[in-house]
Amino acid sequence: MNFLAHIYLSFDDPEITLGNFIADSIRANKYTHLPERVQQGIMLHREIDTFTDTHDIPKISSKRLHKNYSHYSRVIVDIFYDHYLAKNWSTYCDTPLDIYVENFYDLLEDNYTILPVGVQRMMPYMISDNWIYNYSKMEGIGKVLNGMNRRTNNKSKMNFAILDLEEHYDKFEDEFTAFFEELMVFSKQKFISL
C-alpha cells in the first residue's frame, strides 16, 4: 500500500501515523532514537507491507502488470490502490479527504525535526503539489507514475501504467475493494495489539 493507505491504517493516532508514514525511509532497526509510539507505527507499517505482499488479491493485480513492468508491478499496484482509496474516501472516512490530508500535512510540519532527512526533503513537494489528495484523480496518479519513472531513470516505464489503469479500471477497483476490507481488519488487530 502507498502513503494514503498507511496513514489511514494508523487509526487517527498521530505518533503511529508518523511512524507508519516514515517507515520506508527507515532501514532495519535504525529507529530506536524515536518515540516509542512512532517506533510502533514503523512496525505496523512493516506488518501491513508483509500482509499485502503475501496476499493473493494484490498478486492478481500485480500479475496483470508484470509482463510490462516486471518487479515494478507491485509498486504500481500500491499506487493504484491508493487511488481507489482516495476516490472512494467517503466510504471509509467521515472527514472529507481534503481536510484529512491537510491535517496530515500539519502533523508532518509539527514533527519536522524527527522526520528522516529524505522525508524532510520530499515533504515540501508533497505538500505544494498536494500529492495525497490528488491520488483521487487520474491526472494525479499519472503525475505520480511519471515521477516514479524518472526516479528509475526511465527504466521502469511506469509512466505508461496509467494506460493499464484505464484499460482494467473496474478489475483493479474490485480487487482493491475486496483486499482493503481484509487489510482493515488485519491492521486494526495489529494496531490494538501494539
PDB file of C-alpha atoms in Angstrom, residues 53 62-63 65-78 148 152 155-158:
ATOM      1  CA  ASP A  53       2.990  -8.743  -0.237  1.00  0.00           C
ATOM      2  CA  SER A  62       0.340  -7.301  -9.947  1.00  0.00           C
ATOM      3  CA  LYS A  63       0.302 -10.244 -12.354  1.00  0.00           C
ATOM      4  CA  LEU A  65       1.045  -5.671 -14.949  1.00  0.00           C
ATOM      5  CA  HIS A  66       4.062  -7.947 -14.649  1.00  0.00           C
ATOM      6  CA  LYS A  67       4.677  -8.507 -18.370  1.00  0.00           C
ATOM      7  CA  ASN A  68       5.184  -4.780 -18.962  1.00  0.00           C
ATOM      8  CA  TYR A  69       6.692  -3.650 -15.665  1.00  0.00           C
ATOM      9  CA  SER A  70       8.382  -6.691 -14.122  1.00  0.00           C
ATOM     10  CA  HIS A  71       9.228  -6.182 -10.427  1.00  0.00           C
ATOM     11  CA  TYR A  72       7.854  -2.627 -10.536  1.00  0.00           C
ATOM     12  CA  SER A  73       4.327  -4.031 -10.907  1.00  0.00           C
ATOM     13  CA  ARG A  74       3.885  -4.298  -7.113  1.00  0.00           C
ATOM     14  CA  VAL A  75       4.797  -0.639  -6.642  1.00  0.00           C
ATOM     15  CA  ILE A  76       2.317   0.298  -9.348  1.00  0.00           C
ATOM     16  CA  VAL A  77      -0.438  -1.708  -7.643  1.00  0.00           C
ATOM     17  CA  ASP A  78       0.258   0.136  -4.381  1.00  0.00           C
ATOM     18  CA  MET A 148       8.376   7.228 -10.164  1.00  0.00           C
ATOM     19  CA  THR A 152      14.251   4.865 -12.053  1.00  0.00           C
ATOM     20  CA  LYS A 155      13.941   2.170 -16.809  1.00  0.00           C
ATOM     21  CA  SER A 156      10.637   1.166 -15.214  1.00  0.00           C
ATOM     22  CA  LYS A 157       8.342   2.705 -17.872  1.00  0.00           C
ATOM     23  CA  MET A 158       5.875   3.165 -15.018  1.00  0.00           C
TER      24      MET A 158
END
